[in-house]
Amino acid sequence: MSLHLQSDISISRRGQFRRRDFLRLVTAGAAAGGLVSWQDVMAESAPLLRKQGMACILLWMQGGPSQFDTFSPKPGHANGGETKAIATAAKGVEISENLPRTAKVMDKVALIRSMNSKEGAHPRASFLMHTGYLPTATVKYPTLGSIVAHEIGDHEFDLPSFVRIGQRGPGQSDTAGLLGVNFDPFAMQAQDVGRMPQNTTLTTTDPRYLRRLGLLKDLEGDYAASGGKAEVADHAKVYAKAASMVRSPKMSGFDLSKEPQKMQDLYGNTPFGKSCLLARRLVETGVTFVEVALGNWDTHQDNGERTKDLCGQLDQPYAALLTDLAERGMLDKTLVIWTGEFGRTPRINPRAGRDHYPRAFNMTLAGGGVKGGQVIGKTDSGGDSVTDRPVGISDLFQTICHSLKIDAQKENMSSIGRPIKIVDGGEVVKEVFA
Amino acid sequence: MFHRLLHLPIVLTGLLGFTASAAAAELSNPLEVAAKVDASLLAELSTSAANPMQRIGDEEFLRRAYLDIIGHIPSPEEVTAFVLDPAKDKRAKTVEKLLADERFGENWGRYYRDVIMYRKTEDRAEIVSGQLEDYLKTQFNTSASWAKIATDIVTATGDGTENGACALIIAQQGQPEEVVSEVSRIFLGVQIQCAQCHDHPTDRWKREQFHELAAFFPRTASQLILTPDRREIKVVSQDFFLNRQPPMGNMRRRGTAEHYMSDLKNPTDKGKLMEPVFFATGDKLPLGTKDADRRGTLAKWITEQDNPYFAKAFVNRLWSELNGEGFYEPVDDIGPDRDCTAPKTVEYLAQEFGKTNYDIKWLFRAITATSLYNAPSAPRRNPDQTPMQTNVAQRLRGDQLFDNLLNALGVSEPQPPGGAGAMGALYGRRFSPRGNFNTVFGYDPSERRDEVAGSIPQALVFMNGANVNAGIRANGRTALAKTMSEIKDDQSLVGEIYLRVLAREPSSNEMKTSLAYIKKVGNRNEAFEDLQWSLINSTEFLHRK
């Protein structure tokens, strides 16, 4: 009976089930008898395997990197500053001299130089770039990692499907939102990279740990009997999942010491290098989405010097990640996104800085079926505005969904029952793909 | 029977008006109102009178009331004293005592902080979250009326780090559409923002009405300047306008003279000029009205007795929090086209609440005296079952759980590490141990409570968290070590631990299981550590039953 019920639920048009829908479908007796719990339905309604093995790594450049000093140098123009352009492995594509190693892997990268939006404030622009929507008070739009974990993650996997490395800022509001806490990012502090994440190490011996869980189970009976049956069942499911996670051999996916020294050297002994290596290791272990943040791109002062330094932190790990994924045969099924929330002003300000500029900026895509070695879109000679093939945020989200084989038209329900499309509007940038 | 009951209170207050001289005495007696609410519910929900509502025991009542009113569980001493107290009115007296406790304002200040801040569209508004909490705490503790709080928040100006009432506007970046959506949702329970882009298919609100509401706020803006040498986050009010270049993108640092409704077919057009009209009553202001008058008048109209939504929205929310099921669900969606489980009852209670001039503590007294509040809790009902036959258990909010954990471990609140930098100080509360805990355990209190789910990171904190596991040790300077050295008898010790962690004595079953476990383990220290660990990790610990 319960199997029938669950298949009923999983063909629902909305694709997402609320507890009240669930209760509507389950007879009072079945629910009260604890035959099926909410967590059961959550698990059953999910695809059983990471869909077609696709995964995604988002390299989030917090603060908004200068396009002029990363992938879109303008050495002949006053707006270009002192940054020179260098040739790359992609014929005819030049990028900033700040990224020499990246230049050698540009044959794997599709570079979009015509990104544009209207949002020039960090929080709104970050939210937009993570969710495809502007923040509103009433609908909590899910962040990309949660969407991907929800759509193509393996829900029976021991580890979380979405790991976020490095906290971006206080009160950061892009979470799983309307998709629910099961799809929230599993957050790791940057300083914990290389170590086990917080609270995942047993504080007792394993036998004692199991003994404690046994006592907990035995003591739950009275609470369950006095009207708490459903809560106790849900609680037990969450604890079982948490316990199987911390005791899983897959937790070694977090352990960088398992990587040969040569591999650690390839990525470099820096926080961002280690984070990128961890991202690859986690994807290899079966995690669907890893977001890694590299901060401080908000260069209102001394843009040239600071961006050069930041590119120094980015260059080796980014090139290593693409090379390593390709050598392991994982790149075809792993989309690597490099972007910030916006770009920076064409004109250099009196403090040698560049300010926020959403009107024309750049980002890159690699892997996941993306055709490398190409540039999409153009700006005018001074980089003030897009002159060819403008790409909006919705277009980018459509393109990401296409790569990951996610149906961008699918609707999820907001808490007040409003259907929300995964992506609203926009079109796939077809040239991105071969 | 029902109609007679409904008329009674009006007569009653009329009589009191003649006899009592002090204004306070004119309030309806909350206990009498509670009795009428009981009768009204019974009439409306037409359940079998032969099956009267059961009444929970004293221990269960006490934990419920403590968690609901002050956000903490009672201490073992308070439980014992209450259970042994023979007084007939001890429940009402306890409610009174708790409403006078500092922690009442703290608990509800944090609650409404979450109501406002979980919907923020400006992440950096987090900076004023602590100030908002302090402001609300003071209001609740000094018995400010709900009308005063609403007025403060709607009319707020100035520096958000000094005036916490600015937080709602700051949280929405002063964007008129977002601000009025929140004002309407929180104070009126009307989700009028659905009409922002189009006339709502299942609601009566027109797109124009939404933008007429937004027209109360065009001259208000939120200015957020965070540079190394300048930190301001303030609500500004402006009535003089020069022709300025519009700011780039959607940044909005200053107001505009009037509000325009955008033309959806032609987004670059300036749109249609909107007059400020309050949809609930139809009252309107002329174009050109000054900011202070716009918002001051709106606050007055919102809080007036003839606005049908203001009192009802608060009653519905508080009822839902205390009884686990709202008349309307979700709590902030009570518009005229919404289903209501007991319309006459909520109407009556809202009217009585209005007559008290929105006295918050009065409403606590009334609701906690209802039969439903004193009924046992059961799981969330199925949609086809009769509403409001039992109280419903609810997952505790982050702050309540954090305090519960501190209580259970017998430790005082850890403070954030000192010497934080300027940004650290700004976001101090966010990164305090409590703030970090809330990041993992907190939830938006306006969400349907039955859809708030537990998460793996939460389980990991309780299962493996270093602080939890250090706190439950049987040796060293922990509360457990102290209790273990004082109480040598295992049975009494089990009882004591249950009281401290769950504020109740163990059942005979639980006692048997615990004692058998202690015997099986054969190591007293380990066994009691495990027992305390299990109770802290239990479902009951996470819930208000």
CSV table of C-alpha atoms in Angstrom, one decimal, chain A residues 18-21 23-24 26-29 31 38-39 118-124 127 134-140 158 160 167 169-174 181-182 185-186 198-204 208-209 211-216 218-220 222-223 226-233 235-236 238-239 241-243 245-246 301 356-359 415-418, chain B residues 118-124 126 172-173 175 178 182 185 191 193-194 228 248-251 329-330 332-333 377-383 385 393 395 427 430-431 447-448 450-466 469 472 498 504 507 509-510 513-514 517 520-521 525-527 529-531 533-540 542-543 545:
chain,number,residue,atom,x,y,z
A,18,ARG,CA,4.4,19.5,1.1
A,19,ARG,CA,3.5,17.8,4.2
A,20,ARG,CA,-0.1,18.7,3.9
A,21,ASP,CA,-0.3,17.2,0.5
A,23,LEU,CA,-1.3,14.0,4.7
A,24,ARG,CA,-4.1,14.4,2.3
A,26,VAL,CA,-2.1,9.1,3.4
A,27,THR,CA,-5.0,7.7,5.3
A,28,ALA,CA,-5.3,8.8,8.9
A,29,GLY,CA,-4.6,5.2,9.9
A,31,ALA,CA,0.0,8.1,9.2
A,38,TRP,CA,7.4,12.5,5.8
A,39,GLN,CA,11.1,11.7,5.5
A,118,LYS,CA,21.2,45.8,-13.5
A,119,GLU,CA,22.3,44.9,-10.0
A,120,GLY,CA,25.1,46.9,-8.7
A,121,ALA,CA,24.8,46.2,-5.0
A,122,HIS,CA,26.7,43.1,-3.6
A,123,PRO,CA,23.9,41.4,-1.8
A,124,ARG,CA,21.2,41.7,-4.5
A,127,PHE,CA,21.6,36.6,-4.8
A,134,LEU,CA,16.1,39.1,-7.3
A,135,PRO,CA,15.5,38.7,-3.6
A,136,THR,CA,11.9,39.2,-2.4
A,137,ALA,CA,10.5,39.1,1.1
A,138,THR,CA,7.8,36.5,0.2
A,139,VAL,CA,9.4,33.9,-2.0
A,140,LYS,CA,12.7,32.4,-1.0
A,158,ASP,CA,25.9,9.1,2.4
A,160,PRO,CA,25.5,15.9,1.5
A,167,GLN,CA,31.4,31.4,4.1
A,169,GLY,CA,29.4,36.9,4.4
A,170,PRO,CA,27.1,37.4,7.4
A,171,GLY,CA,23.5,36.9,6.8
A,172,GLN,CA,24.0,35.4,3.4
A,173,SER,CA,20.6,34.7,2.3
A,174,ASP,CA,20.9,32.3,-0.7
A,181,VAL,CA,16.5,22.3,4.6
A,182,ASN,CA,17.3,18.9,3.0
A,185,PRO,CA,24.4,23.7,1.6
A,186,PHE,CA,26.6,21.7,3.9
A,198,GLN,CA,32.9,20.4,12.1
A,199,ASN,CA,30.9,17.9,14.2
A,200,THR,CA,31.6,14.9,11.9
A,201,THR,CA,34.1,13.2,14.1
A,202,LEU,CA,32.9,10.8,16.7
A,203,THR,CA,33.5,12.0,20.3
A,204,THR,CA,33.4,8.4,21.6
A,208,ARG,CA,29.8,3.4,22.5
A,209,TYR,CA,28.3,5.7,19.9
A,211,ARG,CA,25.2,2.1,22.3
A,212,ARG,CA,24.1,5.7,22.8
A,213,LEU,CA,22.0,5.7,19.7
A,214,GLY,CA,20.4,2.5,21.0
A,215,LEU,CA,19.6,4.2,24.4
A,216,LEU,CA,18.2,7.2,22.6
A,218,ASP,CA,14.7,3.1,23.6
A,219,LEU,CA,13.9,6.3,25.4
A,220,GLU,CA,11.9,7.8,22.6
A,222,ASP,CA,7.0,7.3,25.6
A,223,TYR,CA,7.2,10.5,23.7
A,226,SER,CA,1.9,10.4,23.8
A,227,GLY,CA,1.3,12.0,20.4
A,228,GLY,CA,4.8,12.4,19.1
A,229,LYS,CA,5.0,9.4,16.8
A,230,ALA,CA,5.5,11.4,13.5
A,231,GLU,CA,8.1,13.7,15.1
A,232,VAL,CA,10.0,10.7,16.5
A,233,ALA,CA,9.9,8.9,13.2
A,235,HIS,CA,13.9,12.6,14.0
A,236,ALA,CA,15.0,9.0,13.8
A,238,VAL,CA,17.5,12.5,10.3
A,239,TYR,CA,19.7,10.9,13.0
A,241,LYS,CA,21.2,9.8,8.0
A,242,ALA,CA,23.6,11.9,10.1
A,243,ALA,CA,25.0,8.8,11.8
A,245,MET,CA,27.2,10.1,7.1
A,246,VAL,CA,29.8,10.4,9.9
A,301,GLN,CA,41.2,51.0,-4.3
A,356,HIS,CA,30.8,48.1,-9.3
A,357,TYR,CA,29.8,47.6,-12.9
A,358,PRO,CA,27.0,45.1,-13.8
A,359,ARG,CA,26.5,46.5,-17.4
A,415,SER,CA,5.2,28.6,0.8
A,416,ILE,CA,2.1,30.5,-0.2
A,417,GLY,CA,1.5,28.1,-3.1
A,418,ARG,CA,2.9,30.1,-5.9
B,118,TYR,CA,14.1,36.1,7.9
B,119,ARG,CA,12.5,38.0,5.0
B,120,LYS,CA,15.2,40.5,4.6
B,121,THR,CA,16.2,41.3,1.0
B,122,GLU,CA,19.3,43.2,2.1
B,123,ASP,CA,21.8,40.9,3.8
B,124,ARG,CA,23.7,43.7,5.5
B,126,GLU,CA,21.9,41.9,9.8
B,172,GLN,CA,13.9,45.8,2.6
B,173,GLN,CA,16.4,48.4,1.5
B,175,GLN,CA,12.2,49.8,-1.5
B,178,GLU,CA,9.0,45.4,-0.6
B,182,GLU,CA,6.1,43.3,4.7
B,185,ARG,CA,2.0,40.8,5.7
B,191,GLN,CA,-0.3,39.1,1.2
B,193,GLN,CA,2.3,41.7,-2.8
B,194,CYS,CA,0.8,39.0,-5.0
B,228,PRO,CA,36.4,51.8,6.1
B,248,MET,CA,22.8,53.3,-11.8
B,249,GLY,CA,20.9,50.0,-11.8
B,250,ASN,CA,18.4,49.4,-9.1
B,251,MET,CA,20.3,51.2,-6.3
B,329,GLU,CA,-2.7,29.2,7.8
B,330,PRO,CA,0.0,30.2,7.1
B,332,ASP,CA,0.4,35.7,7.8
B,333,ASP,CA,-2.3,35.0,5.2
B,377,SER,CA,-0.7,17.9,22.4
B,378,ALA,CA,-1.2,15.6,19.4
B,379,PRO,CA,0.4,15.3,16.0
B,380,ARG,CA,-0.7,17.7,13.4
B,381,ARG,CA,-4.2,16.7,12.3
B,382,ASN,CA,-5.1,15.3,8.9
B,383,PRO,CA,-6.9,17.9,6.7
B,385,GLN,CA,-10.1,15.9,10.7
B,393,ALA,CA,3.6,20.1,19.4
B,395,ARG,CA,9.7,22.5,17.0
B,427,TYR,CA,28.1,41.7,13.0
B,430,ARG,CA,25.6,37.2,14.3
B,431,PHE,CA,28.9,35.5,15.0
B,447,GLU,CA,6.5,29.4,7.7
B,448,ARG,CA,3.9,26.6,8.3
B,450,ASP,CA,4.6,21.5,10.3
B,451,GLU,CA,6.9,22.1,7.4
B,452,VAL,CA,9.9,23.1,9.5
B,453,ALA,CA,12.1,20.0,9.2
B,454,GLY,CA,15.2,18.9,11.1
B,455,SER,CA,18.5,18.8,9.3
B,456,ILE,CA,21.6,16.8,9.3
B,457,PRO,CA,23.9,19.7,10.4
B,458,GLN,CA,21.5,20.1,13.4
B,459,ALA,CA,21.8,16.4,14.3
B,460,LEU,CA,25.6,16.7,14.0
B,461,VAL,CA,25.8,19.6,16.4
B,462,PHE,CA,23.9,17.6,19.1
B,463,MET,CA,25.5,14.2,18.4
B,464,ASN,CA,29.1,15.2,17.9
B,465,GLY,CA,29.4,18.9,18.9
B,466,ALA,CA,32.5,19.5,21.0
B,469,ASN,CA,30.2,16.5,24.5
B,472,ILE,CA,27.9,16.2,29.4
B,498,TYR,CA,15.2,14.2,33.5
B,504,ARG,CA,9.7,16.4,34.1
B,507,SER,CA,7.9,7.7,33.4
B,509,ASN,CA,9.1,2.8,31.6
B,510,GLU,CA,11.8,5.4,31.1
B,513,THR,CA,15.0,1.5,30.7
B,514,SER,CA,17.5,3.9,32.2
B,517,TYR,CA,21.1,0.6,30.8
B,520,LYS,CA,24.4,-3.2,31.5
B,521,VAL,CA,27.1,-0.6,31.0
B,525,ASN,CA,30.1,7.8,34.7
B,526,GLU,CA,29.8,6.5,31.2
B,527,ALA,CA,26.2,5.4,31.7
B,529,GLU,CA,26.9,10.6,30.3
B,530,ASP,CA,25.1,8.5,27.8
B,531,LEU,CA,21.8,9.1,29.5
B,533,TRP,CA,23.4,12.6,25.8
B,534,SER,CA,20.3,10.7,24.8
B,535,LEU,CA,17.9,13.1,26.5
B,536,ILE,CA,19.6,16.1,24.8
B,537,ASN,CA,19.4,14.3,21.5
B,538,SER,CA,15.7,13.2,22.0
B,539,THR,CA,12.8,14.4,20.0
B,540,GLU,CA,11.2,15.8,23.1
B,542,LEU,CA,13.6,19.7,20.4
B,543,HIS,CA,9.9,20.3,20.8
B,545,LYS,CA,4.8,19.8,23.5
